[in-house]
Coordinates of C-alpha atoms and ligand atoms in Angstrom, one line a residue:
Chain A
M1 CA 49.8 15.4 298.0
S2 CA 50.7 12.6 300.2
A3 CA 54.4 11.4 298.9
E4 CA 53.8 8.0 298.3
T5 CA 56.1 6.4 295.6
A6 CA 53.7 5.0 292.6
L7 CA 56.5 4.3 290.3
E8 CA 60.3 3.6 291.0
I9 CA 62.8 4.6 288.0
R10 CA 66.5 3.1 289.0
E11 CA 69.2 3.6 287.3
I12 CA 67.7 2.6 284.1
S13 CA 69.8 2.0 280.8
K14 CA 69.2 1.7 277.4
E15 CA 71.5 0.4 274.4
F16 CA 70.1 0.2 271.0
E17 CA 72.3 -2.1 268.5
L18 CA 72.6 -0.4 265.1
S19 CA 73.5 -1.6 262.0
G20 CA 77.0 -2.7 261.5
G21 CA 76.8 -4.1 265.4
R22 CA 77.4 -0.6 266.4
K23 CA 75.9 0.1 269.9
L24 CA 74.1 3.8 271.0
V25 CA 73.8 4.6 274.6
A26 CA 70.2 6.0 274.2
V27 CA 69.7 6.4 278.3
E28 CA 72.0 5.9 280.9
G29 CA 71.6 5.4 284.8
A30 CA 68.3 7.3 284.5
G31 CA 66.6 7.4 288.4
F32 CA 63.7 9.3 289.4
T33 CA 60.3 8.7 291.7
V34 CA 56.9 9.4 290.7
E35 CA 54.5 10.1 293.5
R36 CA 51.3 8.7 293.7
N37 CA 48.0 11.4 292.3
S38 CA 51.2 13.5 290.9
I39 CA 52.0 14.6 287.6
C40 CA 55.6 13.9 286.1
V41 CA 57.0 15.6 283.3
L42 CA 59.7 14.3 281.6
L43 CA 61.4 17.4 279.4
G44 CA 64.7 17.5 277.7
P45 CA 66.0 18.6 273.9
S46 CA 64.6 16.3 271.4
G47 CA 66.7 13.0 270.9
C48 CA 67.3 12.7 274.5
G49 CA 65.8 9.8 275.1
K50 CA 62.7 10.9 276.7
S51 CA 60.4 8.3 274.9
T52 CA 62.7 5.3 275.4
I53 CA 62.1 6.0 279.2
L54 CA 58.5 6.0 278.7
R55 CA 58.2 3.1 276.7
M56 CA 60.8 1.5 279.2
I57 CA 57.8 2.5 281.8
A58 CA 55.6 0.9 279.2
G59 CA 57.1 -2.2 279.0
L60 CA 57.6 -2.0 275.5
E61 CA 61.4 -2.0 275.6
T62 CA 63.6 -3.7 278.0
P63 CA 66.2 -1.9 279.9
S64 CA 69.4 -2.7 279.7
G65 CA 70.1 -2.0 282.6
G66 CA 68.5 -1.1 286.3
E67 CA 64.7 -2.1 286.8
I68 CA 61.5 -0.3 287.1
V69 CA 59.4 -1.0 289.9
I70 CA 55.4 -0.1 289.9
G71 CA 54.1 -1.0 293.1
G72 CA 56.4 -3.0 294.6
R73 CA 56.6 -5.2 291.3
R74 CA 59.3 -5.2 288.7
V75 CA 58.2 -4.4 285.2
E76 CA 58.6 -7.2 282.8
G77 CA 56.3 -6.3 280.1
P78 CA 53.5 -4.1 278.9
G79 CA 50.3 -4.0 281.3
R80 CA 47.5 -2.7 281.6
D81 CA 48.6 -0.8 285.0
R82 CA 50.4 1.4 282.8
G83 CA 48.5 2.6 279.9
M84 CA 50.0 4.8 277.0
V85 CA 48.8 7.7 275.1
F86 CA 50.6 8.2 272.0
Q87 CA 51.7 11.3 269.9
A88 CA 50.2 9.8 267.1
Y89 CA 46.5 9.2 266.8
T90 CA 45.4 5.7 267.8
S91 CA 42.0 5.5 267.7
F92 CA 40.7 2.3 266.5
D93 CA 39.0 3.5 263.4
W94 CA 36.8 0.5 263.0
L95 CA 34.7 1.5 266.2
T96 CA 32.6 4.1 267.5
V97 CA 34.1 6.7 270.4
R98 CA 32.1 4.5 273.1
K99 CA 33.3 1.2 271.6
N100 CA 37.1 2.2 271.8
V101 CA 36.9 3.5 275.0
E102 CA 35.3 0.5 276.1
F103 CA 38.1 -1.6 274.4
G104 CA 40.4 -1.9 277.3
M105 CA 37.7 -3.0 279.6
Q106 CA 36.4 -5.8 277.0
I107 CA 40.1 -7.3 276.7
N108 CA 40.2 -7.3 280.4
G109 CA 36.5 -8.9 281.0
V110 CA 34.7 -6.2 282.6
P111 CA 31.1 -6.8 282.8
A112 CA 29.1 -5.4 280.3
A113 CA 27.2 -3.1 282.5
E114 CA 29.9 -1.7 284.5
R115 CA 31.9 -1.4 281.1
R116 CA 29.2 0.8 279.7
E117 CA 28.9 3.2 283.0
R118 CA 32.6 3.7 283.0
A119 CA 32.9 4.5 279.5
E120 CA 29.8 7.3 279.5
R121 CA 31.8 8.8 282.6
F122 CA 34.9 9.1 280.9
I123 CA 33.6 10.2 277.5
N124 CA 32.0 12.8 279.4
L125 CA 34.8 13.7 281.2
V126 CA 36.6 14.5 278.2
G127 CA 33.6 16.1 276.7
L128 CA 32.8 13.9 274.0
G129 CA 29.4 13.5 275.2
K130 CA 27.6 14.2 272.2
F131 CA 30.3 12.0 270.0
A132 CA 29.9 8.8 271.5
E133 CA 28.0 7.2 268.7
A134 CA 30.5 8.8 265.7
Y135 CA 33.3 7.4 264.3
P136 CA 36.8 8.3 265.0
S137 CA 37.3 9.4 261.3
Q138 CA 34.7 12.1 261.5
L139 CA 36.5 13.6 264.6
S140 CA 39.7 16.5 265.0
G141 CA 42.8 15.6 266.1
G142 CA 42.2 17.1 269.5
M143 CA 39.1 15.2 270.0
R144 CA 41.0 12.1 268.8
Q145 CA 43.7 12.3 271.7
R146 CA 40.1 13.0 273.9
V147 CA 39.2 9.5 273.2
A148 CA 42.7 7.8 273.4
I149 CA 42.8 9.6 276.9
A150 CA 39.3 8.3 277.9
R151 CA 39.9 5.0 276.4
T152 CA 43.4 4.6 278.5
L153 CA 41.7 6.0 281.8
A154 CA 38.5 4.0 281.4
N155 CA 40.7 1.2 282.1
D156 CA 41.6 1.9 285.3
P157 CA 45.8 2.3 285.1
E158 CA 47.8 2.9 287.7
V159 CA 49.8 5.3 285.8
L160 CA 48.9 7.3 282.9
L161 CA 51.6 7.3 280.2
M162 CA 51.7 10.3 277.5
D163 CA 54.3 10.6 274.7
E164 CA 54.1 14.2 273.2
P165 CA 50.1 13.8 273.5
F166 CA 49.7 17.0 272.4
G167 CA 52.5 17.6 269.7
A168 CA 50.6 17.1 266.6
L169 CA 47.9 19.9 267.4
D170 CA 47.5 23.6 266.9
A171 CA 47.9 25.7 269.6
E172 CA 45.0 26.6 270.5
T173 CA 43.6 23.0 271.3
R174 CA 46.9 22.3 272.5
W175 CA 46.4 24.5 276.1
L176 CA 42.7 23.3 275.8
M177 CA 44.0 19.7 276.2
Q178 CA 46.4 21.0 278.8
E179 CA 43.9 22.2 281.0
L180 CA 41.8 19.4 280.1
M181 CA 44.2 16.8 281.8
I182 CA 44.9 19.5 284.8
E183 CA 40.8 18.7 285.7
V184 CA 41.3 15.4 284.9
A185 CA 44.3 14.7 287.2
E186 CA 42.0 16.5 289.7
K187 CA 38.9 14.4 289.2
T188 CA 40.2 10.9 288.9
N189 CA 43.7 10.9 291.0
T190 CA 45.8 9.2 288.1
T191 CA 49.6 9.2 288.2
M192 CA 50.7 10.8 285.2
V193 CA 53.7 10.7 283.4
I194 CA 54.1 13.0 280.8
V195 CA 57.1 13.6 278.3
T196 CA 57.2 16.9 276.3
H197 CA 59.5 19.2 274.6
D198 CA 57.6 21.9 275.7
L199 CA 58.5 24.3 278.3
E200 CA 55.5 26.3 278.7
E201 CA 53.0 22.7 278.7
A202 CA 56.0 21.2 281.1
I203 CA 55.6 24.0 283.5
F204 CA 51.8 24.1 283.7
L205 CA 51.2 20.4 283.9
A206 CA 53.9 19.5 286.0
D207 CA 54.1 18.6 289.9
K208 CA 57.5 17.9 289.0
I209 CA 60.0 18.1 285.9
V210 CA 62.8 15.5 285.5
F211 CA 65.1 17.4 283.3
L212 CA 66.9 15.3 280.9
S213 CA 70.4 15.7 279.4
S214 CA 71.3 14.5 275.9
H215 CA 73.4 11.4 274.6
P216 CA 73.3 9.7 276.6
G217 CA 69.8 10.5 278.3
R218 CA 70.6 11.2 282.2
V219 CA 68.7 13.2 285.0
K220 CA 70.2 16.7 284.7
E221 CA 68.1 18.4 287.3
V222 CA 64.5 17.0 289.1
I223 CA 62.7 20.5 289.9
V224 CA 59.8 21.1 292.1
P225 CA 57.6 24.1 290.4
E226 CA 57.7 25.8 294.1
F227 CA 55.7 28.9 292.5
K228 CA 52.3 26.6 292.3
Q229 CA 52.8 26.2 296.3
G230 CA 51.6 22.7 296.2
A231 CA 48.4 23.5 294.3
R232 CA 47.7 23.2 290.4
I233 CA 46.3 26.2 288.5
A234 CA 43.5 24.9 286.3
D235 CA 43.7 28.1 284.1
K236 CA 46.9 28.5 282.0
E237 CA 46.0 32.3 281.7
R238 CA 46.4 32.4 285.3
A239 CA 49.8 30.3 285.5
V240 CA 51.4 32.6 283.2
K241 CA 51.0 35.8 285.8
L242 CA 52.0 34.3 288.6
D243 CA 55.0 35.1 290.5
G244 CA 58.4 32.6 289.7
Y245 CA 56.7 31.6 286.5
S246 CA 58.9 33.5 284.6
D247 CA 61.9 32.6 286.1
L248 CA 61.3 28.9 286.4
E249 CA 60.9 29.4 282.5
A250 CA 64.3 31.4 282.3
H251 CA 66.0 28.4 283.8
L252 CA 64.6 25.8 281.9
M253 CA 65.2 27.6 278.7
R254 CA 69.2 27.7 280.0
L255 CA 69.0 24.1 280.4
M256 CA 67.8 23.2 277.1
R257 CA 70.4 25.8 275.6
E258 CA 73.2 24.0 277.0
E259 CA 72.1 20.6 276.0
G260 CA 71.3 21.7 272.6
R261 CA 75.0 23.1 272.7
G262 CA 76.1 19.8 274.0
K263 CA 74.7 17.9 270.2
E264 CA 76.6 20.2 268.2
Chain B
M1 CA 40.1 41.9 231.0
S2 CA 40.2 40.3 227.6
A3 CA 38.2 37.5 227.3
R4 CA 40.6 35.0 226.0
P5 CA 38.9 31.4 225.4
T6 CA 39.8 28.6 227.3
P7 CA 41.7 25.9 225.8
F8 CA 40.0 22.7 225.1
L9 CA 43.2 21.0 226.7
Q10 CA 43.7 22.2 230.2
L11 CA 46.9 21.0 232.3
R12 CA 45.9 18.8 235.3
K13 CA 42.1 21.0 235.4
P14 CA 39.9 18.1 236.4
V15 CA 36.8 17.9 233.8
S16 CA 32.9 18.4 235.0
R17 CA 30.6 15.2 235.3
R18 CA 28.7 15.9 232.1
Q19 CA 32.0 15.8 230.3
K20 CA 33.2 12.7 231.7
L21 CA 30.0 11.1 230.6
L22 CA 29.7 12.2 227.3
S23 CA 33.4 11.2 226.8
A24 CA 32.9 8.2 228.1
L25 CA 30.1 7.5 226.2
A26 CA 31.8 8.8 223.0
I27 CA 34.8 6.7 223.1
W28 CA 32.3 3.4 222.7
V29 CA 30.3 5.3 220.2
L30 CA 33.1 5.7 218.2
F31 CA 34.2 2.0 218.7
F32 CA 31.0 0.2 217.6
G33 CA 31.0 2.9 214.9
I34 CA 34.0 2.0 213.3
W35 CA 33.3 -1.8 213.7
I36 CA 29.5 -1.3 212.3
V37 CA 30.9 0.7 209.2
A38 CA 34.0 -1.9 208.7
S39 CA 31.6 -5.0 208.6
A40 CA 28.9 -3.4 206.6
S41 CA 31.3 -1.8 204.1
G42 CA 32.7 -5.3 203.5
L43 CA 36.0 -3.8 204.3
V44 CA 36.6 -6.8 206.5
N45 CA 36.0 -10.4 206.3
P46 CA 32.5 -11.2 207.7
L47 CA 34.1 -14.3 209.1
L48 CA 36.6 -13.1 210.4
V49 CA 35.1 -10.1 212.4
P50 CA 31.3 -10.1 212.4
A51 CA 29.2 -6.8 212.8
P52 CA 28.4 -6.4 216.4
Q53 CA 24.8 -6.8 216.0
Q54 CA 25.4 -10.4 215.1
V55 CA 27.6 -10.9 218.0
F56 CA 24.7 -9.8 220.3
A57 CA 22.5 -11.6 218.4
T58 CA 24.1 -14.8 219.0
T59 CA 24.7 -13.9 222.6
F60 CA 20.8 -14.2 223.1
D61 CA 20.6 -17.2 221.1
L62 CA 23.3 -18.9 223.0
F63 CA 21.8 -18.0 226.9
F64 CA 18.3 -19.0 225.5
S65 CA 18.5 -21.4 222.8
R66 CA 21.3 -23.3 223.2
G67 CA 22.3 -23.7 227.0
F68 CA 25.0 -21.3 227.6
G69 CA 23.5 -20.6 230.9
S70 CA 25.1 -23.7 232.3
D71 CA 28.6 -23.2 230.9
V72 CA 28.7 -19.6 232.3
L73 CA 27.6 -21.4 235.6
I74 CA 30.3 -24.0 235.7
S75 CA 32.8 -21.3 235.4
I76 CA 31.4 -18.8 237.7
S77 CA 31.6 -21.6 240.1
R78 CA 34.9 -22.8 239.3
V79 CA 36.1 -19.2 240.1
L80 CA 34.3 -19.0 243.3
I81 CA 35.2 -22.4 244.4
A82 CA 39.2 -21.9 243.4
F83 CA 39.0 -18.2 245.0
A84 CA 37.0 -19.3 248.4
L85 CA 39.8 -22.4 248.9
A86 CA 43.0 -19.8 248.3
S87 CA 41.2 -16.6 250.5
A88 CA 40.7 -19.5 253.8
V89 CA 44.0 -20.0 253.6
A90 CA 45.5 -17.0 252.4
V91 CA 43.7 -14.6 254.8
P92 CA 44.6 -16.2 258.0
L93 CA 48.3 -16.9 257.0
G94 CA 48.8 -13.4 255.9
V95 CA 47.5 -12.0 258.9
M96 CA 49.7 -14.3 260.9
M97 CA 52.9 -13.9 258.7
G98 CA 52.5 -10.0 258.6
S99 CA 52.0 -10.3 262.7
F100 CA 54.5 -12.5 263.8
P101 CA 57.9 -12.5 262.4
A102 CA 59.2 -16.1 263.2
I103 CA 56.0 -17.1 261.2
E104 CA 57.5 -15.4 258.4
A105 CA 61.0 -16.4 258.4
F106 CA 59.3 -20.0 258.0
F107 CA 56.7 -19.3 255.3
A108 CA 58.2 -16.4 253.4
P109 CA 61.2 -18.2 251.5
F110 CA 58.6 -20.8 250.0
V111 CA 55.4 -18.2 249.1
S112 CA 58.0 -15.5 247.2
A113 CA 60.0 -18.7 245.4
W114 CA 56.1 -20.1 244.4
R115 CA 55.0 -16.6 243.0
Y116 CA 58.0 -16.5 240.5
L117 CA 56.3 -19.9 238.9
P118 CA 53.8 -19.0 236.3
A119 CA 51.0 -21.3 237.4
P120 CA 49.8 -22.4 233.4
S121 CA 53.5 -24.0 233.8
F122 CA 51.7 -26.9 236.0
I123 CA 48.8 -27.4 233.6
P124 CA 50.1 -31.0 232.2
I125 CA 51.3 -32.2 235.6
L126 CA 47.9 -31.3 237.3
L127 CA 46.3 -33.1 234.3
M128 CA 48.4 -36.3 234.8
W129 CA 47.8 -36.0 238.6
F130 CA 44.2 -34.9 238.6
G131 CA 42.5 -36.5 235.2
T132 CA 40.3 -34.8 233.6
G133 CA 37.7 -33.9 235.9
E134 CA 36.9 -30.3 238.3
A135 CA 40.5 -30.9 240.2
P136 CA 42.9 -29.9 237.6
K137 CA 40.9 -27.1 237.1
L138 CA 40.4 -25.8 240.6
A139 CA 43.8 -26.7 241.2
L140 CA 45.1 -24.3 238.6
L141 CA 43.2 -21.7 239.7
F142 CA 44.3 -22.3 243.4
L143 CA 47.9 -22.0 242.6
G144 CA 47.7 -19.1 240.2
V145 CA 46.1 -16.9 242.7
I146 CA 47.7 -18.0 246.4
F147 CA 50.7 -17.0 246.7
F148 CA 50.1 -13.3 245.4
L149 CA 47.3 -13.3 247.7
I150 CA 49.3 -14.4 250.5
T151 CA 51.9 -12.0 250.0
L152 CA 49.5 -8.8 249.7
I153 CA 48.1 -9.9 252.7
M154 CA 51.3 -10.2 254.5
D155 CA 52.2 -7.0 253.3
H156 CA 48.7 -4.9 254.3
T157 CA 48.7 -6.6 257.5
K158 CA 52.6 -5.2 258.3
N159 CA 51.6 -1.5 257.2
V160 CA 49.0 -1.6 260.9
R161 CA 50.6 1.1 262.6
E162 CA 53.0 0.1 265.5
E163 CA 51.0 2.4 267.7
L164 CA 47.7 0.8 267.3
V165 CA 49.5 -2.5 268.4
E166 CA 51.3 -0.8 271.2
T167 CA 48.1 0.9 272.6
A168 CA 46.3 -2.2 272.4
L169 CA 49.1 -4.2 274.6
T170 CA 49.5 -1.2 277.0
L171 CA 45.5 -1.8 277.6
G172 CA 46.5 -5.4 278.5
A173 CA 45.3 -7.1 275.6
P174 CA 47.4 -10.7 275.1
R175 CA 49.5 -11.3 271.6
H176 CA 46.0 -13.5 270.4
K177 CA 43.9 -10.5 271.1
V178 CA 46.2 -8.1 269.5
V179 CA 45.8 -9.8 266.2
A180 CA 42.1 -10.8 266.1
R181 CA 40.8 -7.3 268.1
V182 CA 43.1 -4.8 266.4
I183 CA 45.3 -6.2 263.5
F184 CA 42.8 -8.5 261.8
P185 CA 40.1 -5.6 262.2
A186 CA 42.5 -2.6 261.1
V187 CA 43.8 -4.5 258.1
L188 CA 40.5 -5.8 256.9
P189 CA 39.5 -3.0 254.6
D190 CA 43.0 -3.7 252.7
I191 CA 42.6 -7.7 252.7
V192 CA 39.2 -6.8 251.0
T193 CA 40.7 -4.6 248.4
A194 CA 43.6 -7.4 247.7
M195 CA 40.7 -10.0 247.4
R196 CA 38.9 -7.5 244.7
Q197 CA 42.4 -7.4 242.5
M198 CA 43.2 -11.0 243.3
L199 CA 39.5 -12.2 241.7
A200 CA 40.1 -10.7 238.6
M201 CA 43.4 -12.4 238.2
T202 CA 41.7 -15.8 239.1
W203 CA 39.1 -15.1 235.8
T204 CA 42.5 -15.0 234.1
Y205 CA 43.4 -18.4 234.7
L206 CA 39.8 -19.8 234.4
V207 CA 40.0 -18.9 230.9
I208 CA 43.6 -20.3 230.4
A209 CA 42.1 -23.7 232.0
E210 CA 39.1 -23.7 229.8
I211 CA 40.9 -23.0 226.9
V212 CA 43.8 -25.7 227.4
A213 CA 42.0 -28.3 229.3
S214 CA 38.0 -28.4 229.5
T215 CA 35.0 -29.2 227.6
T216 CA 32.6 -27.4 229.6
G217 CA 32.7 -23.3 230.5
I218 CA 33.1 -20.3 228.4
G219 CA 36.6 -21.4 227.9
A220 CA 35.8 -24.5 226.2
M221 CA 32.8 -23.0 224.3
M222 CA 35.0 -20.6 222.6
M223 CA 37.5 -23.5 221.6
R224 CA 34.5 -25.5 220.6
A225 CA 33.3 -22.1 218.2
R226 CA 36.9 -21.8 216.6
R227 CA 36.7 -25.2 215.6
F228 CA 33.3 -24.6 213.5
L229 CA 34.5 -21.0 212.5
N230 CA 32.0 -19.2 214.5
T231 CA 33.2 -16.1 215.4
D232 CA 30.5 -14.5 216.2
E233 CA 30.7 -17.1 219.2
I234 CA 33.8 -16.3 220.4
L235 CA 33.2 -12.9 220.0
S236 CA 30.1 -13.8 222.7
G237 CA 32.8 -15.4 224.8
I238 CA 35.0 -12.5 225.3
V239 CA 32.0 -9.9 226.0
V240 CA 30.3 -12.4 228.4
I241 CA 33.8 -13.2 230.5
G242 CA 34.2 -9.1 230.2
V243 CA 30.9 -8.3 231.7
L244 CA 31.1 -10.9 234.6
G245 CA 34.5 -9.7 235.3
L246 CA 33.0 -6.1 235.6
L247 CA 30.1 -7.1 237.6
F248 CA 32.4 -9.4 240.1
D249 CA 34.4 -6.1 240.9
L250 CA 31.2 -3.8 241.0
T251 CA 30.3 -6.6 243.7
F252 CA 33.5 -6.1 245.7
S253 CA 33.4 -2.5 246.0
A254 CA 30.2 -2.3 247.0
L255 CA 30.7 -5.0 249.8
H256 CA 33.4 -2.9 250.9
R257 CA 32.0 0.3 250.8
W258 CA 28.7 -1.6 252.9
A259 CA 31.1 -3.1 255.3
F260 CA 33.8 -0.3 256.1
P261 CA 30.9 2.7 256.5
Y262 CA 33.8 4.3 258.5
L263 CA 36.2 4.5 256.1
R264 CA 33.8 7.4 254.6
K265 CA 34.9 11.0 255.5
A266 CA 32.0 12.9 257.3
Ligands
ADP301 N1 64.7 1.5 268.0 C1 65.8 2.3 267.9 N2 66.9 1.9 267.7 C2 68.1 3.1 267.5 N3 67.9 3.8 267.8 C3 67.1 4.2 268.8 C4 65.5 3.7 268.8 N4 64.8 4.3 269.2 C5 65.6 5.9 270.0 N5 66.6 5.2 269.4 C6 67.9 6.4 269.7 O1 67.9 7.0 271.0 C7 67.8 8.3 271.0 C8 66.9 9.0 271.9 O2 65.8 8.7 271.3 P1 64.1 9.5 271.8 O3 63.9 8.2 273.2 O4 63.2 8.7 271.3 O5 64.7 10.7 272.4 P2 63.2 11.7 272.3 O6 61.6 10.9 272.8 O7 63.7 12.6 273.8 O8 63.6 12.4 271.2 C9 68.2 9.0 269.6 O9 69.1 9.5 269.5 C10 67.4 8.1 269.1 O10 67.8 7.9 267.8
MG302 MG1 59.9 10.9 271.6

């Protein structure tokens, strides 16, 4: 894996104005880098500012301090170079799966023939080939997230941002989706930033884990899962059995517990 | 187990289709039954309450030998014209207000103030401004529904989920495309529902307009009939208004089903 930087988060902070003029510091001086074609996982207890950081990267929130740089440009707002997949279902109900996946390309003026071909490719990549003409209301939750992933990837972003994308799914569907993400990363060379509070998900997906402390959100530790020896593991069951997996899990649990105590 | 008979009234247990149909039929049979018996037995003054069969005969007579059809057409066209004008303003304005808080901040104080003014209170001034032609009637119907329609559409637009908007933004959509390609199609089924509700309200104002200030239309026919003590004709008017309202409502719900097939569950 090359170490070229795709995304640089430089000491960003975020203050929210609460009602009554009080201020809440959600994120304070958080900084890390995301290498090209890597999967970076933001992990931390609930409420520590993961979503806020991801939304700042997406350009949906403006940092109160610091800056975010993607491909040498400073982030000033949302754009197609940073596609986002949310935990809530975001399929456009009035469009078929195919039209959903073509949506971004159509907005951005990609010619019809190329649009169709790319949509086809990404619909097949996420395993929805048979459902191209179905409407989202006819699909299960996991399938709808597949539509959202295909739609974002087909739009050719530089970074794929995902905020607890599998949080609403049942356990079995969740690990199928995690394995799908590894497959997608391998086949498409997409840089990803994935937010989760699920330790297992973090360990399985991450090339690098950025662990955040809470109140305010800061980077507590950056962890590279060394046990993977620089390669991704496509099979969840195999990953769990590897030497070093349980050590890392125990380490993350300890971090989680420290942060959890801090809150009380 | 003892075979205890199930009681007729069961708490919140849905009834069968058959029972539903029979019950619906029964209440109407009962209604017309009492009416027929009451008028046949002379219990009520036939001048005030004519028998139902006479009302239906009069309705036919009105349509086929006394040109009532043109009154009905005038009433329908008033409703449709005024409602189309109101929708042409309310749909774009409501969607813009629901999408851009700055636009809401400008129009909302105005729109909500007007909603509290009962439209019929404008009848005298509308008559002075517009005389006795079609304009004052159309203006009343327009004023009667537009402010409610704007508010309903704005509220529905605000309820379009934030994630849909943000998804479109992170796919690179500029603001106008977010409104046109995501917010509008997302809220469209609710807009059609709001229009269906407000169309019923337009009918209410139509009758008021025609009773108070018109020589044509269903309401005017009913007021003429009152002068000649033709109760049967008044009741005919009521029946026709009811049937038309029902037909419009059914048309709208058919339109809804036809236009939004994706809302149907698999
Ligand atoms: N729009 C907002 N206004 C005020 N406070 C917010 C807003 N968004 C998030 N917060 C607060 O910022 C903190 C971090 O939130 P968030 O980024 O959603 O955490 P996480 O995603 O890690 O659970 C929380 O305390 C949350 O209440
Ligand atoms: Mg979150």
